[in-house]
XYZ file of C-alpha atoms in Angstrom:
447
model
C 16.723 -8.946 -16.963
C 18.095 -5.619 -17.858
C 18.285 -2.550 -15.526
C 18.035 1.383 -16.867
C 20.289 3.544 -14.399
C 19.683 7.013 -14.692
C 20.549 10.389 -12.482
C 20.109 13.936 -12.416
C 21.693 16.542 -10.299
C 25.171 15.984 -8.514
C 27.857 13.913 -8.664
C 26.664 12.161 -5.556
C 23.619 10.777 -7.225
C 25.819 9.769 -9.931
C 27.956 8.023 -7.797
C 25.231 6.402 -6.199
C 24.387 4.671 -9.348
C 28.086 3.262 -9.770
C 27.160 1.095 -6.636
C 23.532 0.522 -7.501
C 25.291 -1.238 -11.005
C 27.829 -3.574 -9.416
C 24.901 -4.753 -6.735
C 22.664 -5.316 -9.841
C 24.910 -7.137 -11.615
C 25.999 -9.670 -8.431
C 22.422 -10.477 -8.628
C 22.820 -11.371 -12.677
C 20.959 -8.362 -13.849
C 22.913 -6.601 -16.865
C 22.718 -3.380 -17.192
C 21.669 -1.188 -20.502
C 21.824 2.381 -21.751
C 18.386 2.230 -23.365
C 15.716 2.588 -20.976
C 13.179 1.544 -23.918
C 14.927 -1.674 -23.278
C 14.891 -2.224 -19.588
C 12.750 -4.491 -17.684
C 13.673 -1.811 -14.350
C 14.844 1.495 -14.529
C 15.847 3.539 -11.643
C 15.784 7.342 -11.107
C 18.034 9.006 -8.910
C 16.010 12.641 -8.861
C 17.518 16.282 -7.576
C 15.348 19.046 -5.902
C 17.746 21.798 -5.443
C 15.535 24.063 -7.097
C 11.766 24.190 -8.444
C 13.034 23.603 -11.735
C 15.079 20.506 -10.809
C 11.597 18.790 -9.245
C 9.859 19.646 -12.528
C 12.756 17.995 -14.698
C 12.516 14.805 -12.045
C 8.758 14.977 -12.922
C 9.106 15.255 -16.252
C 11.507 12.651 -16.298
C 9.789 9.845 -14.841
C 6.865 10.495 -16.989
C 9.022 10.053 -20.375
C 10.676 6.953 -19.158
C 6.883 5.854 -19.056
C 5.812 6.658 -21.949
C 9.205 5.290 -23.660
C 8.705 2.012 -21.825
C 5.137 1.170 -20.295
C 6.052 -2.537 -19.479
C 8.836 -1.190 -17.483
C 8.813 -1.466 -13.378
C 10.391 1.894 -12.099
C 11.702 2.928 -9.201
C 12.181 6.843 -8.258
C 14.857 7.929 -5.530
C 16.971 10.946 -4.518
C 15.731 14.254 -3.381
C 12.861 14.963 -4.607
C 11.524 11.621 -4.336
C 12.664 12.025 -0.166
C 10.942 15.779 -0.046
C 7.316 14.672 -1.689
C 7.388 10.640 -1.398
C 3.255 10.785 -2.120
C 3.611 13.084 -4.861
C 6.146 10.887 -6.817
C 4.019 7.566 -5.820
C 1.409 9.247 -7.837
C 3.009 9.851 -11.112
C 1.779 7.447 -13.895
C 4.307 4.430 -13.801
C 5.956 4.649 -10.495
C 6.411 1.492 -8.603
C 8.189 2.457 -5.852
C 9.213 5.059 -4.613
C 12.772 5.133 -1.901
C 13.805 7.744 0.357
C 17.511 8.783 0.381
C 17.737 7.339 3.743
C 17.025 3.615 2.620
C 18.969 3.952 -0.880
C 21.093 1.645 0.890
C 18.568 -1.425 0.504
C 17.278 0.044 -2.981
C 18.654 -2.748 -4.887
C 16.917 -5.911 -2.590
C 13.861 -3.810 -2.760
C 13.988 -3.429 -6.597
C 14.763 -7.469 -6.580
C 11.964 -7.747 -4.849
C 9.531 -5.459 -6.987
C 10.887 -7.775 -10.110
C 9.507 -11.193 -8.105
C 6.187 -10.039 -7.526
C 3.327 -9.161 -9.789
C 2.073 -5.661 -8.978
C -0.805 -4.332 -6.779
C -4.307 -3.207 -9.302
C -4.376 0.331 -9.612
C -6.400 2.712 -7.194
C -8.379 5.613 -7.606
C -7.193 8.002 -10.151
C -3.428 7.866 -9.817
C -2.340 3.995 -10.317
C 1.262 4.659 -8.502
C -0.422 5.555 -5.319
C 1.436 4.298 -1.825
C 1.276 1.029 -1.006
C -1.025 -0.208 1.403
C 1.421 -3.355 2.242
C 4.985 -3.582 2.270
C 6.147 -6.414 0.045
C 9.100 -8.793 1.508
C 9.821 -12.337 2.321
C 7.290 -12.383 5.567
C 4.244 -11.587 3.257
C 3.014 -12.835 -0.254
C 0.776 -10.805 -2.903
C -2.165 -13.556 -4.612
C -3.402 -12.737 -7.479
C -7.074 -14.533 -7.112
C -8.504 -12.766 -10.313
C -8.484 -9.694 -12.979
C -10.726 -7.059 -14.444
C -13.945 -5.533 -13.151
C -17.450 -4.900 -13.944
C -18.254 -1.899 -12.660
C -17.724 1.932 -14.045
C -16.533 4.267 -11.818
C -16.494 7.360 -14.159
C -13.275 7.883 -13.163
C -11.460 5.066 -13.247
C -9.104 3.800 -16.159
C -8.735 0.363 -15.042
C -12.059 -1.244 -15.783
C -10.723 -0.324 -20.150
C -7.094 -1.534 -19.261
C -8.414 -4.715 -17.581
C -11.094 -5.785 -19.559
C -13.680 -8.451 -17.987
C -13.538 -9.924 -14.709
C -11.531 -13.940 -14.285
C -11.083 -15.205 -11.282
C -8.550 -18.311 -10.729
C -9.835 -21.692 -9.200
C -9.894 -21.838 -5.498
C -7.869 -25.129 -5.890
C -5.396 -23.373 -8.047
C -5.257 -20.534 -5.179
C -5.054 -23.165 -2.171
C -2.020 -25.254 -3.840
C -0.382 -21.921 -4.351
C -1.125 -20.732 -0.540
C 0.225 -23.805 0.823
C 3.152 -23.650 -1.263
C 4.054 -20.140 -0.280
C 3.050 -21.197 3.687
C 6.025 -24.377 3.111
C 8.337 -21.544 1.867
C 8.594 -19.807 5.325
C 5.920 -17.206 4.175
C 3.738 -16.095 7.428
C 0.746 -13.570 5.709
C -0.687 -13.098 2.483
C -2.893 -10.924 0.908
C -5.712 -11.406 -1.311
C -5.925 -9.095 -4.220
C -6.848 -8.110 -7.532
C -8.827 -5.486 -9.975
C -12.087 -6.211 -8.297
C -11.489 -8.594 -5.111
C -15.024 -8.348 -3.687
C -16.140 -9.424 -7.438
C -13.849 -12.782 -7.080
C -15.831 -15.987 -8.358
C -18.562 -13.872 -10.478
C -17.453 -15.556 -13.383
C -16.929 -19.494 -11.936
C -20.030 -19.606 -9.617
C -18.285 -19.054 -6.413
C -18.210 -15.954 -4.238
C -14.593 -14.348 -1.728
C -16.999 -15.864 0.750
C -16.568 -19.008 -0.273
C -12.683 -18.637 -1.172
C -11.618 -17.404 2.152
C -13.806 -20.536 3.893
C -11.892 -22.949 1.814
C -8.541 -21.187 2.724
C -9.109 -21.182 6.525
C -10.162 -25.122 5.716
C -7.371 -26.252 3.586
C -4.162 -23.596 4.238
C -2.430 -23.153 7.456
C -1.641 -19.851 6.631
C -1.235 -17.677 9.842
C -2.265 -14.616 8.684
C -4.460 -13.518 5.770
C -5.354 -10.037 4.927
C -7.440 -8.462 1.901
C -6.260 -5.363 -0.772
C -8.599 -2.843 -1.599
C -12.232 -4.475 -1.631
C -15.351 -2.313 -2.492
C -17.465 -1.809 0.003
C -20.672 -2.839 -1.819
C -19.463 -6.219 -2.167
C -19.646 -7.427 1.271
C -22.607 -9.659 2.232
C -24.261 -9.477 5.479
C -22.282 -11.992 7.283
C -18.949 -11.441 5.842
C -17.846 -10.562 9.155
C -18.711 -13.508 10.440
C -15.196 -15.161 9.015
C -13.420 -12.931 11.156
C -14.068 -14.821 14.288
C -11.537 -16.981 12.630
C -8.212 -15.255 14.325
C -6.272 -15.892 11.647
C -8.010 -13.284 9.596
C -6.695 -10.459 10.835
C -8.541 -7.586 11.642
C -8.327 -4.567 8.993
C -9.992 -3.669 5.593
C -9.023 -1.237 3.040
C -12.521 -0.036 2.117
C -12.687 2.825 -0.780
C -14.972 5.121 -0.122
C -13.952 7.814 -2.474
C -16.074 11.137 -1.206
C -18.234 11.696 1.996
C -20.693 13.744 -0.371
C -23.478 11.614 -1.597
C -23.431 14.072 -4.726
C -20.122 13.156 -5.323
C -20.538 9.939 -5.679
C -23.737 9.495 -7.892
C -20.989 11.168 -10.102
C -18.171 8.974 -9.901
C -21.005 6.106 -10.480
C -19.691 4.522 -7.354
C -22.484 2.095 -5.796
C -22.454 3.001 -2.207
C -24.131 5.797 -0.321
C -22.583 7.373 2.744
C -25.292 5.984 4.638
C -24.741 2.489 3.632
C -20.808 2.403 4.254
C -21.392 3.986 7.808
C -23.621 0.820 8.384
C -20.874 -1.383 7.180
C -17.745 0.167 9.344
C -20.190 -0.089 12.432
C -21.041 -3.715 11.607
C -17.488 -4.377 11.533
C -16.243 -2.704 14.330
C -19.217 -4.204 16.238
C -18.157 -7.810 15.203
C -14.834 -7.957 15.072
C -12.643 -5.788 18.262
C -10.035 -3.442 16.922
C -10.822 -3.679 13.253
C -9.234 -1.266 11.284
C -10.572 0.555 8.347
C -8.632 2.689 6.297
C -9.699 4.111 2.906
C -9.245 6.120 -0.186
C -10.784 9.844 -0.639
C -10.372 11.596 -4.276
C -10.609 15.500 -3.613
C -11.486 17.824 -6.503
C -13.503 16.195 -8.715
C -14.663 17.446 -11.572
C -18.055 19.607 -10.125
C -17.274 19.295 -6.447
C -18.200 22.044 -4.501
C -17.377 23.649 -1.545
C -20.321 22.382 0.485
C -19.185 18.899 -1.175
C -16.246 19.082 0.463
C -16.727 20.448 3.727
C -18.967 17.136 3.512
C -16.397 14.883 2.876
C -14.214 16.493 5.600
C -16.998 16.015 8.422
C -17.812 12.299 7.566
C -14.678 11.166 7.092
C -14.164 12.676 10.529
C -17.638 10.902 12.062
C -16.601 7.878 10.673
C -12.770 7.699 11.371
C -10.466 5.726 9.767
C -6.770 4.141 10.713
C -4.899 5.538 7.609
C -6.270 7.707 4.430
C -4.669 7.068 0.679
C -5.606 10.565 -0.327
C -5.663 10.988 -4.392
C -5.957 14.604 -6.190
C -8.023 14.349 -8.940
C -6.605 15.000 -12.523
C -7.544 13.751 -15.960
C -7.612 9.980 -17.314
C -8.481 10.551 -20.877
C -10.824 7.452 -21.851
C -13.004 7.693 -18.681
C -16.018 9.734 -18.660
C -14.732 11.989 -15.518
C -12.456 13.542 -18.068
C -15.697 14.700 -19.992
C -17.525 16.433 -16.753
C -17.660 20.296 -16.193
C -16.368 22.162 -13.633
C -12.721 21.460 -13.389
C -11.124 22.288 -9.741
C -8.280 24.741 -10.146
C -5.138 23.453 -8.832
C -5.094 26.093 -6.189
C -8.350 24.876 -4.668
C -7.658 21.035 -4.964
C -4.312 21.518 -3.302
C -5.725 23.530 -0.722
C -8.662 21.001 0.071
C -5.638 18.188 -0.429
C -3.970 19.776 2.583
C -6.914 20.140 5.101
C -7.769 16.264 4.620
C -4.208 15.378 4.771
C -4.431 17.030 8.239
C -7.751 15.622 9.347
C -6.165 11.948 8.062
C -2.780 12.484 10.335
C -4.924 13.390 13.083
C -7.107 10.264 12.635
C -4.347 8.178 12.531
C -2.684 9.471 15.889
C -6.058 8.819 17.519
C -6.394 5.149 16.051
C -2.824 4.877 17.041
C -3.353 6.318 20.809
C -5.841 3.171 21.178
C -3.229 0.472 20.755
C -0.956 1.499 23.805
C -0.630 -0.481 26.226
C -2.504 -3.516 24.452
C -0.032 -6.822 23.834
C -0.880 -8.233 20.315
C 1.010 -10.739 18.241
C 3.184 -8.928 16.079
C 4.720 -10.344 12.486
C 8.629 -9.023 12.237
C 10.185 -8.289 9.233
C 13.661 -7.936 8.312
C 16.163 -5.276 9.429
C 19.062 -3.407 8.252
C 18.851 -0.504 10.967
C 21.216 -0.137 13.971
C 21.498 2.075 16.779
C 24.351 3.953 18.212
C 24.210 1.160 21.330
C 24.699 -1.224 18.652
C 20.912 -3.255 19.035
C 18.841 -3.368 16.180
C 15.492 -1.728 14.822
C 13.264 -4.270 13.701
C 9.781 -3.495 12.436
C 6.584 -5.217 12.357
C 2.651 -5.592 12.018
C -0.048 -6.085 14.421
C -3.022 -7.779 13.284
C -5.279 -4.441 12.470
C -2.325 -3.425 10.524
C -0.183 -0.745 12.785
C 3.263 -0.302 12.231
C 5.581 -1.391 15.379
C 9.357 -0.865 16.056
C 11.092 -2.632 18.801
C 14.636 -2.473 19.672
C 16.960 -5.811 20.482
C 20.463 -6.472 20.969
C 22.095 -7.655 17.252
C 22.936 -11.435 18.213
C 18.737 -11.948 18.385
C 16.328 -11.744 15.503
C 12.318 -12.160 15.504
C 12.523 -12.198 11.438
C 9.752 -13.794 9.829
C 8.019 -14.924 13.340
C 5.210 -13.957 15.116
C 5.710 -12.884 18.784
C 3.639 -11.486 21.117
C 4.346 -7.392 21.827
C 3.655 -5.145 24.393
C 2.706 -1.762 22.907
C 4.555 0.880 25.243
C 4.321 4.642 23.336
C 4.003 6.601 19.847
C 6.459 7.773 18.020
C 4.475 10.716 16.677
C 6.623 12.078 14.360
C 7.047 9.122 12.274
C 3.593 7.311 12.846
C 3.979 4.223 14.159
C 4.109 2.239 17.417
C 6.885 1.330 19.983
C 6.446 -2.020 21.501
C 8.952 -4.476 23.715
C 8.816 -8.394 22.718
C 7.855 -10.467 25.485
C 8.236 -13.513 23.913
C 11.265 -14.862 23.591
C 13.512 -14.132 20.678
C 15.687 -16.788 19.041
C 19.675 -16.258 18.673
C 20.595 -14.894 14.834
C 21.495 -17.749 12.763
C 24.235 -16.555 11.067
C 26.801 -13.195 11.450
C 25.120 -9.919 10.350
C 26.717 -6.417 9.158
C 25.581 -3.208 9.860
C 23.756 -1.158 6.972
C 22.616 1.596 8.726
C 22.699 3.046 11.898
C 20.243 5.154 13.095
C 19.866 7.984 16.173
C-alpha cells in the first residue's frame, strides 16, 4: 500500500509528516508523491486565517476528485477547530484532532483493515457513530437499497440490494469472536432491508446469531425506522443485544418528509421510540436530522426543533443540506441561503447538546458492564485514562494505575459524574482489573 503525505501551513505540520513517514513505513507502507496513486493520503490542514481553512477545504476536495478510491484522513488545525465540518466534506474518512496526531498512524492502519461505514444523509463523511479498533468489528451483511430518498446519492452509487448468507455471516462472527473481538456491528446500505433478496429477514439473522455466535455484544448501524416489525424488540430481551439504535429520522416536519420521499411519518416513529423504550430499559436512540432542505420553511423548522425535543434522543448526527447532483433534491425550489441553514444548524446543535447532557444525567449512579478499549493517555499521577462503552452506547472514562489494564474486557462500572465539557461519563471499575501483560510507554499525558 502506498501513503500520500501532504501539509499546509508551518513548519510544524511539516515536521509532523517526517514522523508520520518513518511510522508508515515500519508498518511496510511506502510512501509516494502522487496522491492519484495512493491507497491513503493524509492532510495535515492550517487555520491561521479564513483563507487558510478555505485552502484546507479546497484541498481535501481535489485530493477527492484526483483519487476517489482513496481513504483520507484530515488533521491539523482546522480539522481540530471544526472536526464536524471536515467529517462532512465529500471523501473524508477520518478526521484527527491535533491532540491525538500522536496515534494518527494506528488509526489510519486501522481505517486500511476495515471496509467503510454506508454513507448517511447528504454528506457521506459524516462522524462516526462507532469507533473502530480491535474491541469491535464492522460486518458487512449486505449492499444497496431500494428505496429513494430524494436526497440521497447512495441508492445510484449502490445499485440493488444483496445481502450475504447468514451462514457466511455466522462463520465470519465466530471467527472474529476466536480473534479476541468482544462487539460487532451489523451494517450496510440498507440494514433493515437485509435478506429481501434471499428470503430471509434481520429478524431472522440476528436469531441465528444469538443461536450460533457467542458474541458478547452486538449492536446495529443506521437502520430505517420503517423497517422494524412489531416484535423486533422482542430480541432485545436477549442481553447480549445491547440496548441502542441509530434510527434516521431526517425532519420532525411531516412536510418535510413527504419531500425527501422518506416512508415514515412523525407519528409513526414516535410510536416506535416509545415501543422501544417501553420494552427494552435504557434504550438509547440517537438519530440523524438534515436542516435546510430545499423548501423548508420556518414553521418546518420550528417543527423539527419541538419534536425532536418531545421525543429526545441520546446523540444527534446533524447534516446541512447542500446539493448531490443526480438526486432529485437537487432539482426542488426554494434553496435555503447559507445564512439561514447555518443559523437553524446552530439552534439544533444546541437543542442536541442539551439532549445529550440530559440522557447523560440518567446514567449516574447506575453500574453497567462497560467494554474498555485501548489507551495511550496518562495523567500527571502517572495512572492511565482508559475509555469505554456501556451497553446503550455512552462514552465512559475511568482512571487506573499503569501496571493494570481492562483492554478488550468487559467489567462492571460504577457511573460516578459528567464530564460536561467533553460529553461523556466518569465511572470507577469495580471489578477487578488484571495486571498489564507486558511494559507500556507513555504517549500522552493528559491534565
Amino acid at each position: 500500500m502506498q501513503v500520500h503525505l501532504s501539509a499546509l501551513g508551518c513548519r510544524l505540520n511539516e515536521a509532523e509528516l517526517q514522523n508520520w513517514a518513518k511510522s508508515f513505513q515500519r508498518l511496510g507502507l511506502s510512501l509516494t508523491s502522487e496522491a492519484d496513486a495512493a491507497d491513503l493520503i493524509v492532510l495535515n490542514t492550517c487555520a491561521v486565517t479564513a483563507e487558510a481553512a478555505r485552502k484546507s477545504r479546497q484541498t481535501v476536495r481535489r485530493f477527492h476528485r484526483a483519487n476517489p478510491q482513496a481513504r483520507k484522513v484530515v488533521t491539523g488545525c482546522y480539522a481540530s477547530l471544526e472536526p464536524e465540518e471536515v467529517a462532512q466534506i465529500m471523501g473524508v474518512d477520518l478526521v484527527v484532532a491535533n491532540e491525538d496526531k500522536d496515534v494518527l498512524v494506528e488509526q489510519a492502519k486501522q481505517l486500511l483493515d476495515i471496509p467503510a461505514m454506508p454513507e448517511f444523509a447528504t454528506e457521506p463523511g459524516e462522524s462516526a457513530l462507532f469507533a473502530r479498533n480491535r474491541e469491535r468489528a464492522f460486518i458487512k451483511i449486505q449492499d444497496g437499497c431500494r428505496y429513494r430518498c430524494t436526497y440521497c446519492i447512495v441508492t445510484v452509487a449502490r445499485g440493488e440490494e444483496k445481502s450475504r448468507t447468514i451462514q457466511d455471516l455466522i462463520d465470519e462472527i465466530n471467527q472474529l469472536h476466536a480473534e479476541g473481538v468482544q462487539e460487532i456491528v451489523l451494517a450496510g446500505v440498507h440494514v433493515g432491508g437485509y435478506g429481501s433478496d434471499i428470503d430471509s429477514s434481520l429478524y431472522k439473522l440476528v436469531e441465528t446469531v444469538l443461536a450460533e455466535t457467542e458474541m458478547p455484544r452486538i449492536r446495529f448501524a443506521s437502520v430505517e425506522p420503517w423497517d422494524l416489525g412489531e416484535n423486533f424488540f422482542e430480541l432485545f430481551a436477549n442481553p447480549r443485544l445491547m440496548p441502542h439504535m441509530h434510527l434516521p429520522i431526517q425532519s420532525g416536519a411531516d412536510s418535510v418528509l413527504r419531500r425527501m420521499s422518506r416512508r415514515c411519518k412523525t407519528s409513526s416513529f414516535s410510536e416506535l421510540v416509545h415501543q422501544a423504550r417501553t420494552q427494552v430499559p435504557g434504550f438509547n436512540v440517537t438519530t440523524d436530522v438534515i436542516v435546510g432542505f430545499p423548501g423548508e420553511t420556518d414553521e418546518e423548522f420550528e417543527q423539527t426543533m419541538q419534536y425532536i425535543e418531545e421525543v429526545g434522543f441520546g446523540h444527534i448526527h446533524i447534516f446541512t443540506y447542500s446539493d448531490r447532483e443526480g438526486t432529485k433534491a437537487a432539482r426542488l425550489p426554494g434553496k435555503i441561503s447559507k445564512e439561514v441553514k447555518k443559523e437553524r444548524s446552530h439552534r439544533l446543535h444546541e437543542l442536541a447538546a442539551k439532549l445529550k447532557a440530559k440522557e447523560l444525567e440518567q446514567q449516574v449512579g447506575m453500574t453497567v458492564p462497560v467494554l474498555w478499549e485501548s489507551s495511550n493517555q496518562y495523567t500527571e499521577d502517572g495512572n492511565q485514562r482508559y475509555f469505554g462503552y456501556t451497553p446503550n452506547y455512552h462514552k465512559v472514562a475511568v482512571e487506573i494505575p499503569a501496571n493494570l489494564s481492562p483492554e478488550r474486557l468487559i467489567l462492571n462500572t460504577r457511573i460516578d459524574s459528567i464530564d460536561a465539557e467533553n460529553g461523556f461519563l466518569n465511572g470507577v471499575i469495580i471489578d477487578e482489573v488484571p495486571q498489564r501483560e507486558s511494559p507500556v510507554i507513555a504517549v500522552k499525558t493528559i491534565g
